[in-house]
Short mmCIF file of C-alpha atoms in Angstrom, two decimals:
data_model
loop_
_atom_site.label_atom_id
_atom_site.label_comp_id
_atom_site.label_asym_id
_atom_site.label_seq_id
_atom_site.Cartn_x
_atom_site.Cartn_y
_atom_site.Cartn_z
CA MET S 1 14.37 3.95 3.88
CA ALA S 2 12.18 0.76 4.13
CA ARG S 3 9.17 0.70 6.52
CA ILE S 4 8.37 -2.23 8.74
CA VAL S 5 4.57 -1.59 9.83
CA VAL S 6 3.91 -3.90 13.17
CA LEU S 7 0.38 -4.40 13.41
CA GLY S 8 -0.53 -5.35 17.29
CA ALA S 9 1.80 -4.05 20.70
CA GLY S 10 1.52 -7.31 22.61
CA VAL S 11 4.19 -9.56 23.61
CA SER S 12 5.38 -10.80 20.25
CA GLY S 13 4.14 -7.57 18.30
CA HIS S 14 6.12 -4.62 21.03
CA THR S 15 9.33 -7.37 21.11
CA ALA S 16 9.61 -7.16 17.25
CA ALA S 17 8.71 -3.39 17.12
CA THR S 18 11.49 -2.73 19.52
CA PHE S 19 14.12 -5.00 18.41
CA ALA S 20 13.81 -3.64 14.77
CA LYS S 21 14.13 -0.07 15.69
CA HIS S 22 16.90 -1.02 18.28
CA TRP S 23 18.48 -2.54 15.29
CA LEU S 24 17.52 -0.71 11.97
CA GLY S 25 18.70 2.49 14.22
CA ASP S 26 16.73 6.03 11.84
CA LYS S 27 17.75 4.92 8.67
CA HIS S 28 14.35 3.15 8.31
CA GLU S 29 11.17 3.76 10.06
CA VAL S 30 9.13 1.35 12.38
CA VAL S 31 5.29 1.82 12.69
CA VAL S 32 3.59 0.08 15.29
CA VAL S 33 -0.34 -0.47 14.81
CA SER S 34 -2.10 -1.26 18.12
CA PRO S 35 -5.95 -0.46 19.13
CA ASN S 36 -4.55 -0.66 22.93
CA SER S 37 -3.25 2.21 24.10
CA LYS S 38 -2.14 0.72 27.12
CA TRP S 39 1.25 -2.56 26.99
CA ASN S 40 0.02 -4.79 29.53
CA TRP S 41 2.09 -7.81 30.73
CA ILE S 42 -0.65 -10.53 30.78
CA PRO S 43 0.88 -13.19 33.02
CA SER S 44 0.05 -10.44 35.92
CA ASN S 45 -3.36 -10.04 35.18
CA ILE S 46 -4.00 -13.18 37.18
CA TRP S 47 -2.62 -11.40 40.78
CA VAL S 48 -4.60 -8.36 39.17
CA GLY S 49 -7.36 -11.19 39.88
CA VAL S 50 -7.03 -11.63 43.28
CA GLY S 51 -6.23 -8.42 44.28
CA GLU S 52 -2.76 -9.27 44.94
CA MET S 53 -1.74 -6.73 42.14
CA LYS S 54 -3.60 -3.44 40.78
CA PRO S 55 -4.64 -3.05 37.05
CA GLU S 56 -1.65 0.14 37.15
CA ASP S 57 0.89 -2.47 38.50
CA VAL S 58 0.59 -4.65 35.22
CA ILE S 59 0.01 -1.95 32.40
CA PHE S 60 1.78 1.62 30.67
CA GLU S 61 1.28 3.85 28.43
CA LEU S 62 2.39 2.62 24.64
CA ALA S 63 3.23 5.79 23.66
CA PRO S 64 6.15 7.52 25.19
CA VAL S 65 7.59 4.19 25.23
CA TYR S 66 7.34 4.40 21.62
CA LYS S 67 8.32 7.87 21.45
CA LYS S 68 11.44 7.67 22.91
CA ALA S 69 12.48 4.41 20.83
CA GLY S 70 11.72 6.81 17.51
CA ILE S 71 8.66 4.37 16.34
CA ASP S 72 5.37 6.02 14.72
CA PHE S 73 2.88 4.50 16.72
CA ARG S 74 -1.00 4.35 15.84
CA GLN S 75 -3.62 3.63 18.08
CA ALA S 76 -5.54 2.33 15.73
CA LYS S 77 -7.37 -1.36 14.90
CA ALA S 78 -5.96 -2.75 11.24
CA VAL S 79 -8.98 -3.39 9.17
CA SER S 80 -7.78 -4.91 5.83
CA ILE S 81 -3.90 -5.82 4.32
CA HIS S 82 -3.38 -5.17 0.24
CA PRO S 83 -0.07 -7.01 -0.52
CA GLU S 84 -0.62 -5.95 -3.93
CA GLY S 85 -1.85 -2.24 -3.56
CA LYS S 86 -4.03 -0.79 -5.64
CA GLU S 87 -5.21 0.56 -8.95
CA GLY S 88 -2.58 2.91 -9.97
CA SER S 89 0.30 1.36 -7.11
CA ASP S 90 1.81 -1.29 -6.35
CA ARG S 91 2.47 0.03 -3.17
CA PRO S 92 1.35 -2.52 -0.57
CA PHE S 93 -1.03 -1.08 2.26
CA VAL S 94 -3.00 -2.02 5.13
CA THR S 95 -6.04 0.03 6.05
CA ILE S 96 -6.28 1.23 10.09
CA GLU S 97 -8.98 2.68 11.08
CA TYR S 98 -8.38 5.18 14.81
CA THR S 99 -9.85 4.30 18.18
CA ASP S 100 -7.24 7.13 19.55
CA PRO S 101 -9.63 9.37 21.11
CA ASN S 102 -8.40 12.31 19.08
CA LYS S 103 -8.73 10.88 15.75
CA LYS S 104 -11.84 7.70 16.45
CA GLY S 105 -13.66 6.23 13.37
CA GLN S 106 -10.73 7.42 10.77
CA THR S 107 -9.69 5.96 8.73
CA GLU S 108 -6.05 5.86 6.71
CA GLU S 109 -4.01 3.88 4.33
CA VAL S 110 -0.60 2.73 5.82
CA GLU S 111 1.93 1.48 2.91
CA TYR S 112 4.67 -1.18 4.01
CA ASP S 113 7.68 -2.68 2.37
CA TYR S 114 7.55 -5.22 5.31
CA LEU S 115 4.59 -6.47 7.29
CA ILE S 116 4.94 -8.28 10.74
CA ASN S 117 1.11 -9.31 11.77
CA ALA S 118 1.10 -9.59 15.79
CA THR S 119 -3.01 -9.23 16.18
CA GLY S 120 -3.19 -11.67 18.25
CA PRO S 121 -6.32 -13.35 19.46
CA LYS S 122 -10.07 -12.18 19.34
CA LEU S 123 -11.51 -13.24 22.57
CA ASN S 124 -14.65 -15.10 21.54
CA PHE S 125 -16.56 -15.00 23.86
CA ALA S 126 -19.33 -15.60 21.85
CA ALA S 127 -19.11 -18.93 20.51
CA THR S 128 -20.17 -19.94 23.62
CA PRO S 129 -23.84 -18.77 24.60
CA GLY S 130 -23.85 -16.27 27.87
CA LEU S 131 -20.11 -16.75 28.56
CA GLY S 132 -17.93 -13.78 29.71
CA PRO S 133 -18.43 -10.46 31.72
CA ASP S 134 -19.29 -7.95 28.95
CA GLU S 135 -22.53 -10.01 27.70
CA GLY S 136 -22.57 -12.67 29.27
CA ASN S 137 -22.52 -14.91 33.50
CA SER S 138 -18.71 -15.67 33.80
CA LEU S 139 -15.55 -13.52 34.85
CA SER S 140 -12.08 -13.41 32.85
CA VAL S 141 -8.99 -12.75 33.67
CA CYS S 142 -8.01 -11.80 30.01
CA THR S 143 -7.67 -8.69 30.53
CA TYR S 144 -6.70 -6.21 33.05
CA GLN S 145 -9.90 -4.65 32.94
CA HIS S 146 -11.65 -8.01 33.43
CA ALA S 147 -8.69 -9.13 36.12
CA ALA S 148 -9.97 -5.80 37.91
CA GLU S 149 -13.76 -6.67 37.63
CA ALA S 150 -13.28 -10.38 38.83
CA ASN S 151 -11.63 -9.27 41.68
CA ASN S 152 -14.39 -7.64 42.63
CA HIS S 153 -16.62 -10.31 42.73
CA PHE S 154 -13.79 -12.24 44.38
CA GLN S 155 -13.33 -9.80 47.39
CA ASN S 156 -17.44 -10.26 47.85
CA ALA S 157 -17.45 -13.66 47.81
CA ILE S 158 -14.41 -13.11 50.48
CA GLU S 159 -16.64 -10.74 52.62
CA ARG S 160 -19.48 -13.13 52.02
CA MET S 161 -17.63 -16.22 52.74
CA LYS S 162 -17.16 -14.30 56.03
CA LYS S 163 -20.20 -14.19 57.47
CA GLY S 164 -21.00 -17.90 57.03
CA GLU S 165 -21.82 -18.20 52.90
CA LYS S 166 -20.88 -20.93 51.43
CA VAL S 167 -19.37 -20.29 48.01
CA LYS S 168 -19.00 -22.30 45.20
CA PHE S 169 -16.02 -21.37 42.38
CA LEU S 170 -15.72 -22.67 39.18
CA ILE S 171 -12.31 -22.00 37.15
CA GLY S 172 -11.59 -23.14 33.70
CA THR S 173 -12.27 -22.98 30.05
CA GLY S 174 -15.47 -21.74 28.52
CA HIS S 175 -15.61 -23.61 25.25
CA GLY S 176 -14.22 -27.44 23.89
CA MET S 177 -11.33 -25.50 21.77
CA CYS S 178 -10.30 -23.27 23.91
CA THR S 179 -5.89 -22.44 24.53
CA CYS S 180 -4.46 -20.82 27.76
CA GLN S 181 -5.83 -23.14 29.82
CA GLY S 182 -2.62 -22.67 32.50
CA ALA S 183 -4.52 -18.83 32.95
CA ALA S 184 -7.11 -20.69 34.55
CA PHE S 185 -5.00 -23.46 36.18
CA GLU S 186 -2.79 -20.16 38.05
CA TYR S 187 -6.02 -18.76 38.97
CA ILE S 188 -7.58 -21.64 40.31
CA PHE S 189 -4.46 -21.92 43.13
CA ASN S 190 -4.63 -18.49 43.61
CA ILE S 191 -7.97 -18.07 44.39
CA GLU S 192 -7.38 -20.82 46.49
CA HIS S 193 -4.49 -19.49 47.98
CA GLU S 194 -6.02 -16.32 48.87
CA LEU S 195 -9.34 -18.15 50.85
CA ARG S 196 -6.29 -19.69 52.87
CA GLU S 197 -4.74 -16.39 53.23
CA ALA S 198 -8.60 -15.12 54.72
CA GLY S 199 -9.01 -17.80 57.13
CA VAL S 200 -12.44 -18.49 54.89
CA ARG S 201 -10.92 -22.12 52.63
CA ASP S 202 -13.76 -24.06 54.52
CA LYS S 203 -16.21 -22.10 53.12
CA ALA S 204 -15.64 -22.45 49.86
CA GLU S 205 -15.87 -25.64 47.15
CA ILE S 206 -13.89 -25.04 44.47
CA LYS S 207 -13.54 -26.88 41.19
CA TRP S 208 -11.88 -27.13 37.65
CA ILE S 209 -13.10 -27.39 34.67
CA SER S 210 -11.46 -27.91 31.15
CA ASN S 211 -11.47 -29.29 27.84
CA GLU S 212 -7.99 -31.40 28.11
CA GLN S 213 -8.16 -34.60 28.44
CA PHE S 214 -6.45 -34.98 30.99
CA LEU S 215 -5.48 -32.86 34.12
CA GLY S 216 -2.36 -31.74 33.66
CA ASP S 217 -2.63 -31.67 29.53
CA PHE S 218 -2.55 -27.67 29.10
CA GLY S 219 -2.77 -28.11 25.14
CA VAL S 220 1.01 -28.82 25.11
CA ALA S 221 -0.27 -32.69 25.16
CA GLY S 222 1.14 -32.78 29.08
CA LEU S 223 4.85 -33.26 29.65
CA HIS S 224 7.15 -35.73 31.53
CA ILE S 225 9.35 -34.53 33.97
CA LYS S 226 11.80 -36.49 36.49
CA TRP S 227 10.04 -36.42 40.30
CA GLY S 228 11.33 -38.54 42.89
CA GLY S 229 14.05 -41.31 40.70
CA HIS S 230 10.98 -41.44 38.17
CA ILE S 231 10.05 -40.00 35.07
CA VAL S 232 6.04 -38.97 36.01
CA SER S 233 3.65 -37.24 33.64
CA SER S 234 1.96 -34.10 34.69
CA LYS S 235 -1.25 -35.39 34.53
CA VAL S 236 0.48 -36.82 37.83
CA LEU S 237 1.54 -33.36 39.19
CA ALA S 238 -1.50 -31.84 38.48
CA GLU S 239 -3.59 -34.57 39.77
CA SER S 240 -1.60 -34.29 42.98
CA LEU S 241 -1.58 -30.63 43.06
CA PHE S 242 -5.40 -30.72 42.97
CA ALA S 243 -5.89 -33.55 45.19
CA GLU S 244 -3.97 -31.81 47.82
CA ARG S 245 -5.29 -29.01 47.87
CA GLY S 246 -9.02 -30.27 47.83
CA VAL S 247 -10.10 -28.66 44.43
CA ASP S 248 -12.68 -31.27 42.40
CA TRP S 249 -12.05 -31.82 38.61
CA ILE S 250 -14.50 -32.09 35.49
CA THR S 251 -12.19 -32.80 32.08
CA GLY S 252 -12.88 -33.48 28.73
CA ALA S 253 -15.58 -31.11 28.95
CA HIS S 254 -16.84 -28.58 26.43
CA VAL S 255 -18.97 -25.93 28.24
CA LYS S 256 -22.37 -25.70 25.45
CA GLU S 257 -23.81 -22.46 27.75
CA VAL S 258 -23.66 -20.64 30.16
CA GLN S 259 -26.21 -19.37 32.30
CA LYS S 260 -26.15 -17.36 35.94
CA GLY S 261 -25.36 -18.96 38.41
CA LYS S 262 -24.94 -22.88 36.13
CA LEU S 263 -23.84 -23.80 32.88
CA GLN S 264 -23.96 -27.39 31.10
CA TYR S 265 -21.53 -29.07 29.41
CA GLU S 266 -21.00 -32.12 27.24
CA LEU S 267 -18.02 -34.47 28.30
CA LEU S 268 -15.80 -36.76 25.46
CA ASP S 269 -18.22 -39.92 26.92
CA GLY S 270 -21.33 -37.97 25.23
CA THR S 271 -22.86 -37.74 28.66
CA GLU S 272 -24.18 -33.78 29.94
CA GLY S 273 -23.91 -31.98 32.86
CA GLU S 274 -24.61 -29.54 34.47
CA GLU S 275 -22.46 -27.69 37.37
CA THR S 276 -23.58 -24.51 39.18
CA PHE S 277 -21.59 -21.96 40.31
CA ASP S 278 -21.44 -18.55 42.54
CA PHE S 279 -18.22 -16.93 40.94
CA ALA S 280 -17.01 -18.53 37.28
CA MET S 281 -14.09 -17.67 35.67
CA LEU S 282 -13.63 -18.97 32.39
CA ILE S 283 -11.12 -18.76 29.54
CA PRO S 284 -13.37 -18.08 25.69
CA PRO S 285 -11.88 -19.57 22.83
CA PHE S 286 -9.04 -17.44 20.30
CA SER S 287 -9.50 -16.94 16.82
CA GLY S 288 -8.20 -14.54 14.56
CA VAL S 289 -9.49 -10.74 15.03
CA GLY S 290 -11.04 -10.59 11.72
CA LEU S 291 -8.52 -9.07 9.75
CA LYS S 292 -9.83 -9.58 5.63
CA ALA S 293 -7.47 -9.48 2.63
CA TYR S 294 -7.90 -7.77 -1.08
CA ASP S 295 -5.72 -8.26 -4.04
CA LYS S 296 -4.48 -5.42 -6.18
CA ALA S 297 -8.02 -5.52 -8.09
CA GLY S 298 -10.06 -5.10 -4.82
CA ASN S 299 -11.41 -8.91 -4.95
CA ASP S 300 -10.99 -10.80 -1.39
CA ILE S 301 -9.11 -12.73 -1.13
CA THR S 302 -8.85 -12.96 2.92
CA ASP S 303 -9.22 -17.08 2.41
CA LYS S 304 -5.66 -16.70 0.58
CA VAL S 305 -3.27 -15.59 3.50
CA PHE S 306 -5.60 -16.98 6.27
CA ALA S 307 -6.62 -20.41 7.48
CA PRO S 308 -10.42 -20.63 8.52
CA ASN S 309 -9.90 -20.05 11.85
CA GLY S 310 -8.70 -16.31 11.50
CA PHE S 311 -4.68 -16.86 12.07
CA MET S 312 -2.29 -16.13 9.04
CA LYS S 313 -0.95 -19.11 7.07
CA VAL S 314 2.57 -19.11 6.94
CA ASP S 315 5.83 -21.64 5.87
CA ALA S 316 3.65 -24.45 8.53
CA ASP S 317 2.18 -28.14 6.50
CA TYR S 318 -1.13 -26.53 6.72
CA THR S 319 -1.92 -30.28 4.73
CA PRO S 320 -5.06 -32.24 6.81
CA LYS S 321 -3.04 -35.51 8.07
CA PRO S 322 -3.95 -37.86 11.40
CA PHE S 323 -2.22 -37.67 15.06
CA GLU S 324 0.02 -40.36 14.01
CA GLU S 325 1.42 -38.67 11.07
CA TRP S 326 1.93 -35.27 12.59
CA LYS S 327 6.08 -34.21 12.26
CA ALA S 328 7.82 -31.35 14.25
CA SER S 329 8.50 -30.74 11.10
CA ASP S 330 4.92 -29.66 10.61
CA TRP S 331 5.88 -26.41 12.41
CA PRO S 332 6.67 -23.29 10.77
CA LYS S 333 9.91 -21.32 11.44
CA TYR S 334 10.74 -18.69 9.87
CA TYR S 335 6.95 -16.97 9.67
CA GLN S 336 6.88 -16.25 6.29
CA ASN S 337 3.11 -15.96 3.93
CA PRO S 338 3.75 -18.06 1.37
CA ASP S 339 2.14 -15.99 -1.09
CA TYR S 340 3.44 -12.60 -0.28
CA ALA S 341 6.65 -12.99 0.68
CA ASN S 342 7.33 -9.50 2.74
CA ILE S 343 4.01 -10.08 5.35
CA PHE S 344 5.33 -12.21 8.87
CA ALA S 345 2.71 -13.43 11.58
CA VAL S 346 4.05 -14.28 14.76
CA GLY S 347 2.95 -14.68 18.05
CA ILE S 348 -1.09 -16.16 18.14
CA ALA S 349 -1.46 -14.58 14.93
CA PHE S 350 -0.17 -17.33 12.96
CA ALA S 351 -2.15 -20.26 11.91
CA PRO S 352 -0.69 -23.49 13.48
CA PRO S 353 -0.76 -26.87 11.36
CA HIS S 354 -2.12 -28.36 13.94
CA PRO S 355 -3.17 -28.48 17.58
CA ILE S 356 0.01 -30.66 19.61
CA SER S 357 -2.33 -32.16 22.15
CA LYS S 358 -4.02 -35.22 20.26
CA PRO S 359 -7.30 -34.48 19.11
CA ALA S 360 -10.80 -35.75 20.49
CA LYS S 361 -14.50 -35.61 19.48
CA SER S 362 -16.98 -36.83 21.67
CA VAL S 363 -18.97 -39.58 20.91
CA ASN S 364 -21.81 -36.92 19.34
CA GLY S 365 -18.94 -35.24 17.50
CA THR S 366 -18.24 -32.05 19.13
CA PRO S 367 -14.62 -30.88 19.23
CA ILE S 368 -12.85 -31.79 22.45
CA THR S 369 -9.76 -30.25 22.06
CA PRO S 370 -7.78 -27.91 23.55
CA ALA S 371 -5.89 -25.46 20.75
CA PRO S 372 -2.29 -24.84 21.04
CA PRO S 373 -0.89 -21.93 22.90
CA ARG S 374 1.43 -19.76 21.81
CA THR S 375 1.89 -17.28 24.60
CA GLY S 376 4.48 -16.22 26.49
CA MET S 377 8.03 -17.45 25.59
CA PRO S 378 6.88 -18.30 22.11
CA SER S 379 5.52 -15.54 20.85
CA GLY S 380 8.74 -13.44 22.34
CA ILE S 381 11.07 -15.13 20.82
CA ILE S 382 9.05 -16.04 17.41
CA GLY S 383 9.09 -12.02 17.31
CA LYS S 384 12.32 -11.14 17.74
CA THR S 385 13.47 -14.13 15.30
CA VAL S 386 11.24 -12.33 12.81
CA ALA S 387 12.42 -8.79 13.68
CA ARG S 388 16.11 -10.41 13.16
CA THR S 389 15.31 -11.71 9.63
CA VAL S 390 13.35 -8.48 8.61
CA CYS S 391 16.23 -6.50 9.77
CA ASP S 392 18.83 -8.89 8.12
CA VAL S 393 16.71 -8.66 4.18
CA ILE S 394 16.58 -4.49 4.76
CA GLU S 395 20.67 -4.38 5.62
CA GLY S 396 21.01 -7.05 2.29
CA LYS S 397 22.43 -9.64 4.13
CA TYR S 398 19.98 -11.86 1.92
CA SER S 399 16.61 -11.67 0.28
CA LEU S 400 12.71 -12.70 0.79
CA GLU S 401 13.14 -15.40 -1.61
CA GLU S 402 16.28 -16.82 0.51
CA VAL S 403 14.54 -16.38 3.80
CA LYS S 404 13.86 -20.44 4.44
CA GLU S 405 17.70 -20.86 3.58
CA LYS S 406 19.40 -18.10 5.49
CA GLY S 407 16.90 -16.61 7.73
CA HIS S 408 16.81 -16.81 11.53
CA HIS S 409 14.48 -20.01 12.94
CA ALA S 410 12.05 -20.64 15.64
CA SER S 411 10.05 -23.47 15.05
CA MET S 412 8.36 -24.35 18.06
CA ALA S 413 9.42 -27.64 18.10
CA GLU S 414 12.69 -26.59 18.30
CA MET S 415 12.29 -24.40 20.86
CA GLY S 416 11.53 -24.95 24.38
CA ALA S 417 9.50 -22.69 27.05
CA ALA S 418 9.73 -22.32 30.48
CA CYS S 419 6.18 -21.28 32.56
CA VAL S 420 5.87 -20.51 35.59
CA ALA S 421 2.65 -20.95 37.08
CA SER S 422 1.62 -18.89 40.37
CA THR S 423 -0.38 -21.19 42.62
CA GLY S 424 -0.37 -18.12 45.69
CA LYS S 425 1.50 -14.65 46.06
CA SER S 426 3.41 -14.49 48.92
CA ILE S 427 6.98 -13.88 49.30
CA TRP S 428 7.45 -15.99 52.40
CA ASN S 429 4.61 -18.96 51.91
CA GLY S 430 3.56 -18.63 48.45
CA SER S 431 4.40 -20.65 46.00
CA ALA S 432 4.59 -21.30 42.10
CA VAL S 433 5.02 -24.39 39.26
CA ALA S 434 8.36 -23.87 37.65
CA LEU S 435 8.41 -25.63 34.34
CA THR S 436 10.71 -26.03 31.49
CA VAL S 437 9.84 -27.99 28.43
CA TYR S 438 11.67 -28.75 25.48
CA PRO S 439 10.57 -28.79 22.78
CA VAL S 440 7.52 -27.57 23.29
CA VAL S 441 6.07 -29.31 20.29
CA PRO S 442 6.95 -32.84 21.18
CA ASP S 443 8.93 -34.32 18.41
CA TYR S 444 8.14 -37.97 18.52
CA ASP S 445 10.97 -39.11 15.97
CA ARG S 446 14.04 -37.12 18.17
CA PHE S 447 12.66 -38.45 21.71
CA PRO S 448 10.19 -41.36 21.66
CA GLY S 449 7.85 -41.88 23.80
CA THR S 450 7.74 -38.67 25.76
CA GLY S 451 8.38 -36.40 22.74
CA ARG S 452 10.86 -34.09 24.71
CA ASP S 453 14.18 -34.22 25.53
CA PRO S 454 14.22 -35.15 29.64
CA GLU S 455 17.29 -32.72 30.71
CA TYR S 456 15.50 -29.63 29.78
CA THR S 457 11.77 -30.66 30.86
CA PHE S 458 11.39 -30.27 34.33
CA GLY S 459 9.11 -29.16 37.01
CA GLU S 460 8.77 -28.94 40.51
CA ILE S 461 6.58 -26.87 43.20
CA GLY S 462 8.21 -24.78 46.03
CA LEU S 463 8.23 -21.20 46.71
CA ALA S 464 11.49 -20.26 44.62
CA GLY S 465 9.13 -20.68 41.57
CA HIS S 466 7.17 -17.39 43.08
CA TRP S 467 10.10 -15.80 43.42
CA ILE S 468 11.06 -16.26 39.96
CA LYS S 469 7.27 -15.44 38.81
CA HIS S 470 7.61 -12.51 41.04
CA ILE S 471 11.01 -11.63 39.50
CA LEU S 472 9.91 -12.07 35.64
CA HIS S 473 7.24 -9.94 36.65
CA TYR S 474 9.37 -6.60 37.31
CA MET S 475 12.14 -7.93 34.80
CA PHE S 476 9.76 -8.27 31.97
CA MET S 477 7.58 -4.36 32.77
CA TRP S 478 11.50 -2.82 32.63
CA LYS S 479 12.83 -4.62 29.80
CA ALA S 480 9.19 -3.68 27.54
CA GLN S 481 9.60 0.14 28.67
CA LEU S 482 12.60 -0.02 27.04
CA LYS S 483 14.86 0.69 30.37
CA PRO S 484 18.82 0.57 30.60
CA GLY S 485 19.46 -2.81 29.72
CA TRP S 486 16.32 -3.94 28.10
CA THR S 487 18.03 -5.82 24.94
CA LEU S 488 20.11 -8.09 27.75
CA ILE S 489 16.67 -9.56 28.94
CA PRO S 490 15.78 -12.84 26.81
CA GLU S 491 12.61 -13.58 25.86
CA MET O 1 3.21 -28.03 59.77
CA ALA O 2 0.42 -30.13 58.87
CA ASP O 3 0.62 -34.41 59.31
CA TYR O 4 -0.37 -36.95 57.57
CA LYS O 5 -4.11 -37.37 58.88
CA ASP O 6 -4.76 -34.07 57.83
CA ILE O 7 -3.49 -34.86 54.17
CA GLN O 8 -4.91 -37.94 53.49
CA LYS O 9 -8.34 -36.45 54.49
CA ASN O 10 -8.48 -35.08 51.10
CA ILE O 11 -8.10 -39.06 49.67
CA THR O 12 -11.33 -40.90 48.83
CA PRO O 13 -11.52 -44.48 48.66
CA TYR O 14 -11.86 -46.25 45.52
CA ASP O 15 -12.24 -42.49 43.85
CA ASP O 16 -10.88 -42.14 40.63
CA LYS O 17 -9.11 -39.46 40.75
CA THR O 18 -7.78 -38.81 44.15
CA TYR O 19 -7.14 -42.06 45.14
CA GLY O 20 -5.09 -42.43 42.29
CA THR O 21 -2.80 -40.07 42.75
CA MET O 22 0.49 -39.06 45.21
CA ILE O 23 0.25 -36.21 48.32
CA PRO O 24 3.00 -35.00 49.14
CA GLY O 25 3.93 -35.53 52.99
CA PRO O 26 4.85 -32.97 55.55
CA PHE O 27 8.06 -33.17 55.04
CA GLN O 28 7.82 -32.52 51.56
CA ARG O 29 5.49 -29.87 52.12
CA PHE O 30 7.42 -28.34 54.27
CA LEU O 31 10.57 -28.39 51.42
CA ARG O 32 8.22 -26.09 49.11
CA THR O 33 8.74 -23.00 51.78
CA CYS O 34 11.90 -23.74 53.49
CA LYS O 35 13.71 -20.39 53.15
CA ILE O 36 17.26 -22.21 52.53
CA TRP O 37 16.68 -25.07 50.53
CA GLN O 38 14.15 -22.76 47.90
CA PHE O 39 17.03 -20.57 47.86
CA ILE O 40 19.29 -23.10 46.57
CA ARG O 41 16.18 -24.29 44.39
CA PHE O 42 15.94 -20.59 43.21
CA ILE O 43 19.44 -20.49 41.78
CA ILE O 44 18.82 -24.23 39.86
CA ILE O 45 15.88 -23.43 38.16
CA ASN O 46 17.36 -20.36 36.75
CA LEU O 47 20.15 -21.84 35.84
CA LYS O 48 18.06 -24.39 34.16
CA MET O 49 15.55 -22.23 32.72
CA LEU O 50 18.96 -19.49 30.75
CA ALA O 51 19.94 -22.74 29.52
CA VAL O 52 15.87 -23.71 27.98
CA VAL O 53 16.48 -19.99 26.83
CA SER O 54 19.71 -20.44 25.24
CA LYS O 55 18.57 -23.48 23.35
CA SER O 56 15.58 -21.53 21.69
CA HIS O 57 17.05 -18.85 19.45
CA HIS O 58 18.74 -19.85 16.42
#
């Protein structure tokens, strides 16, 4: 009997674990280690953050679902990986520390035959002084708890506006190296929509601040779509939406510090500025969760297994090179660690070879570049693909050494993504930006100029996008709970 | 329905943001929430997304 240990139960880890168990049945063991007791459909946190959904609408308890599936669930956080085992044993293992209230603080060594690292990101609020809801002065929608707190402040702001007060909203990214601009984009337009619905839009000043070089970059170097008989950049699409809804913007900004009611930022041209706010929702930068790695003798090999940002090295080309020399083939296909063939990293946990957007620094040398997004659809596809490969190896179809010849692959440079960004939740007058992008990482050799296939890269704004977003919410909540037909729902 | 006068109020002359972009007119805005048109778009967008999904699994 082989044992697969999956670290993390987010989109990627949950997908990998559930499909691996589904394919392997009771002949083999799947263990999931996650510090959270609940699964969260993170895209819908946006609606929690404006009061259109309750936290309980976007979460469910993991333990009953895993029990039904026959998955061994340990509510714990992974602390270290020991891929060579330890003195007296060659069996690799992971050290975990329980967060389960019944075993809180207890540690355990969990041996594995195959390890899938899906730990996701650490929300690195500490990167910017004063950032974040816990110890800082800004709000977040990155977790359902953060989103619920943001909604409390939002409802309070609406009440103030109804009494005649003016309120300034500042939404965007809280550091020069952030990713997930899409989440902030969704939030700002849901805020705008809700304020119109509440009849207080005229009392609000709404402003965007982000590290993107241009509006509509989204950390994927923007995209080009066919629109009105033209090929149009997402810059135009985004600027059009911002101008239409009367939302001002600042781009190319590194937020240096967030104080109570104001923040300081630096722009690409080196100028510094200050913005005041009554309500600020700023996405933090992501880093690895801080997993350590040790060899058999107990020496620290974290630098060998992980990139400096804390994400795990896989089969990508990490050779530093200028933007002009970046290739689609730099991106990993199999997500297999180069030193330990039975370790894989999926979703946000794998180290990307470089950003997708063109890197930029301010004239003062401050990096201001969106980090590459790996959330949502790519995370799900990568998780499922790696699970398929590991199952094939367990079933003897090929060996770990043959994965790069015979394994399933899911490079972000040969994968598309569908993204539906809500711009207002209402069945009859809501809207969303429905986008597809193919491939996610531009391939300028295959598609000169735009880097993407114009037949499969498209976008439009409308109510239909909202319907899709709404249906996706229920579809993925259904799928994640392994309800009847869950395997038929695509990632 | 919003008219052009209402829409153009968000444009500032020689502003490097709003003066250089396109803002949808009343008909385009109507289409965005027109139930019949959006139902047709719903079908088309879903088919397009399924095509992208099918190209992404190897």
